[in-house]
Structure formats: C-alpha cells, structure tokens
Coordinates of C-alpha atoms in Angstrom, one line a residue:
M1 CA -14.9 12.5 -19.9
R2 CA -15.6 16.0 -18.8
D3 CA -15.4 15.1 -15.1
L4 CA -12.0 13.5 -15.7
A5 CA -10.7 16.6 -17.4
D6 CA -12.1 18.8 -14.7
A7 CA -10.5 16.7 -12.0
F8 CA -7.0 16.2 -13.5
F9 CA -6.2 18.6 -16.4
S10 CA -4.5 21.9 -15.7
E11 CA -5.3 25.0 -17.8
E12 CA -2.0 24.6 -19.6
E13 CA -2.8 21.0 -20.5
I14 CA -6.3 21.9 -21.7
A15 CA -4.8 24.7 -23.9
C16 CA -2.2 22.3 -25.3
L17 CA -4.9 19.7 -26.2
Q18 CA -7.1 22.4 -27.7
A19 CA -4.2 23.7 -29.8
A20 CA -3.2 20.1 -30.9
I21 CA -6.6 18.9 -31.9
G22 CA -8.8 22.0 -32.2
D23 CA -11.5 23.2 -29.8
A24 CA -14.4 21.5 -31.6
L25 CA -12.8 18.0 -31.4
F26 CA -11.6 18.7 -27.8
Q27 CA -15.2 19.5 -26.8
S28 CA -16.5 16.4 -28.6
I29 CA -14.0 14.3 -26.6
L30 CA -15.1 15.9 -23.4
D31 CA -18.7 14.9 -24.2
S32 CA -17.7 11.3 -25.0
P33 CA -17.1 8.3 -22.6
M34 CA -13.6 7.8 -21.1
S35 CA -13.0 4.9 -23.4
S36 CA -12.5 7.3 -26.2
L37 CA -9.0 7.9 -24.8
E38 CA -8.1 4.3 -25.6
D39 CA -8.1 5.2 -29.3
P40 CA -4.4 4.7 -30.4
A41 CA -4.6 8.1 -32.2
A42 CA -5.1 9.8 -28.9
G43 CA -1.8 8.6 -27.4
P44 CA 0.6 11.0 -29.0
V45 CA -1.6 14.0 -28.3
L46 CA -2.1 13.0 -24.7
G47 CA 1.5 12.1 -24.2
G48 CA 2.6 15.5 -25.6
C49 CA 0.2 17.6 -23.6
L50 CA -0.2 16.0 -20.2
A51 CA 2.3 16.2 -17.4
P52 CA 3.5 12.8 -16.2
E53 CA 1.5 13.1 -13.0
T54 CA -1.7 13.9 -14.9
A55 CA -1.1 11.1 -17.4
A56 CA -0.6 8.6 -14.6
A57 CA -3.8 9.8 -12.8
V58 CA -5.8 9.6 -16.1
Y59 CA -4.4 6.2 -16.9
V60 CA -5.2 4.8 -13.5
A61 CA -8.7 6.2 -13.6
M62 CA -9.3 4.6 -17.0
V63 CA -8.0 1.2 -15.9
S64 CA -9.9 1.4 -12.6
S65 CA -13.2 2.3 -14.4
A66 CA -12.7 -0.7 -16.8
T67 CA -12.3 -3.1 -13.8
T68 CA -13.8 -3.5 -10.4
G69 CA -11.9 -0.5 -9.3
F70 CA -8.8 0.2 -7.1
S71 CA -8.5 1.2 -3.5
E72 CA -7.2 4.7 -2.8
E73 CA -4.0 3.2 -1.6
S74 CA -3.5 1.1 -4.7
A75 CA -4.4 4.0 -7.0
S76 CA -1.9 6.3 -5.3
C77 CA 0.8 3.6 -5.4
L78 CA 0.1 3.0 -9.1
Q79 CA 0.2 6.7 -10.0
A80 CA 3.6 7.2 -8.2
Q81 CA 5.1 4.0 -9.8
L82 CA 3.9 5.0 -13.2
V83 CA 5.3 8.5 -13.0
D84 CA 8.6 7.1 -11.7
S85 CA 8.7 4.5 -14.6
G86 CA 8.6 7.2 -17.3
A87 CA 6.5 4.8 -19.4
D88 CA 4.5 6.1 -22.3
L89 CA 1.2 5.1 -20.8
F90 CA -1.0 5.8 -23.8
A91 CA 1.3 4.0 -26.2
S92 CA 1.2 0.7 -24.3
A93 CA -0.5 -1.9 -26.4
V94 CA -2.7 -4.5 -24.7
D95 CA -1.0 -7.3 -26.4
D96 CA 2.5 -6.0 -25.8
P97 CA 2.4 -4.1 -22.5
D98 CA 5.3 -2.0 -21.2
P99 CA 7.2 -4.1 -18.5
A100 CA 7.4 -1.0 -16.2
V101 CA 3.6 -0.7 -16.4
M102 CA 3.1 -4.4 -15.6
A103 CA 5.6 -4.2 -12.7
A104 CA 3.7 -1.2 -11.2
F105 CA 0.4 -3.1 -11.3
L106 CA 1.9 -6.2 -9.8
G107 CA 3.7 -4.2 -7.1
C108 CA 0.7 -2.0 -6.1
L109 CA -2.5 -4.0 -6.5
S110 CA -3.8 -6.3 -3.8
T111 CA -4.6 -9.9 -4.7
E112 CA -8.3 -9.0 -4.8
E113 CA -7.6 -6.2 -7.3
I114 CA -5.4 -8.3 -9.7

C-alpha cells in the first residue's frame, strides 16, 4: 500500500488521512496490502480526503491489481471517466454497483479486459 500512497497521494491528502484516522493507523494501513482499502469503513475517510483524480487513480489501481490488469490506455480512460462521473468510488457496493462506474468500465475496457 505504501507504493500506492507514494505514487498517488499528495502531501495534503496524506495530512488529511493522518488527521482523520491518526498517524499510527495510517502507518499500519501503509504497511498492509492494497485490499485493506476495500474495507467499507475506509470509504468515507478516503472519499473525504482524496481529490477526485487521486480517488480514481487509486480505484483503478485496486481493480486492476485484482484482475489481469488494464492497458495504460484503458486505465487512463477509466480514470477520466470516473472523475467525470462524480461517483463515490469507495462507497460502491459489489452487489449494487454505481451505474456510472459500470458505464465507465464498459466504455473503456477492451473485450479482453472485460
């Protein structure tokens, strides 16, 4: 998870997360696998601290790592579509996905990636 934070989180986003959950828990999350962000309790904190562009990049990285991966073109398309959609990415339930999120995936992924 630390690599993801280093790659995407701004200093302001890190400070917000540390203030929201405390430095000890934040450091613990950094040392945990990316799947820890899938915890429903993490959603409101992430949504409140991450810029839309950062949230989209993190979301795409999470989904990509849980699948066979996305091409750079597909990942860029997804990130742009998700930012434009304004969807609450970390509140989307697997059994009740946000239609805007589903539309972004269908519009951006190749048939091999779906």
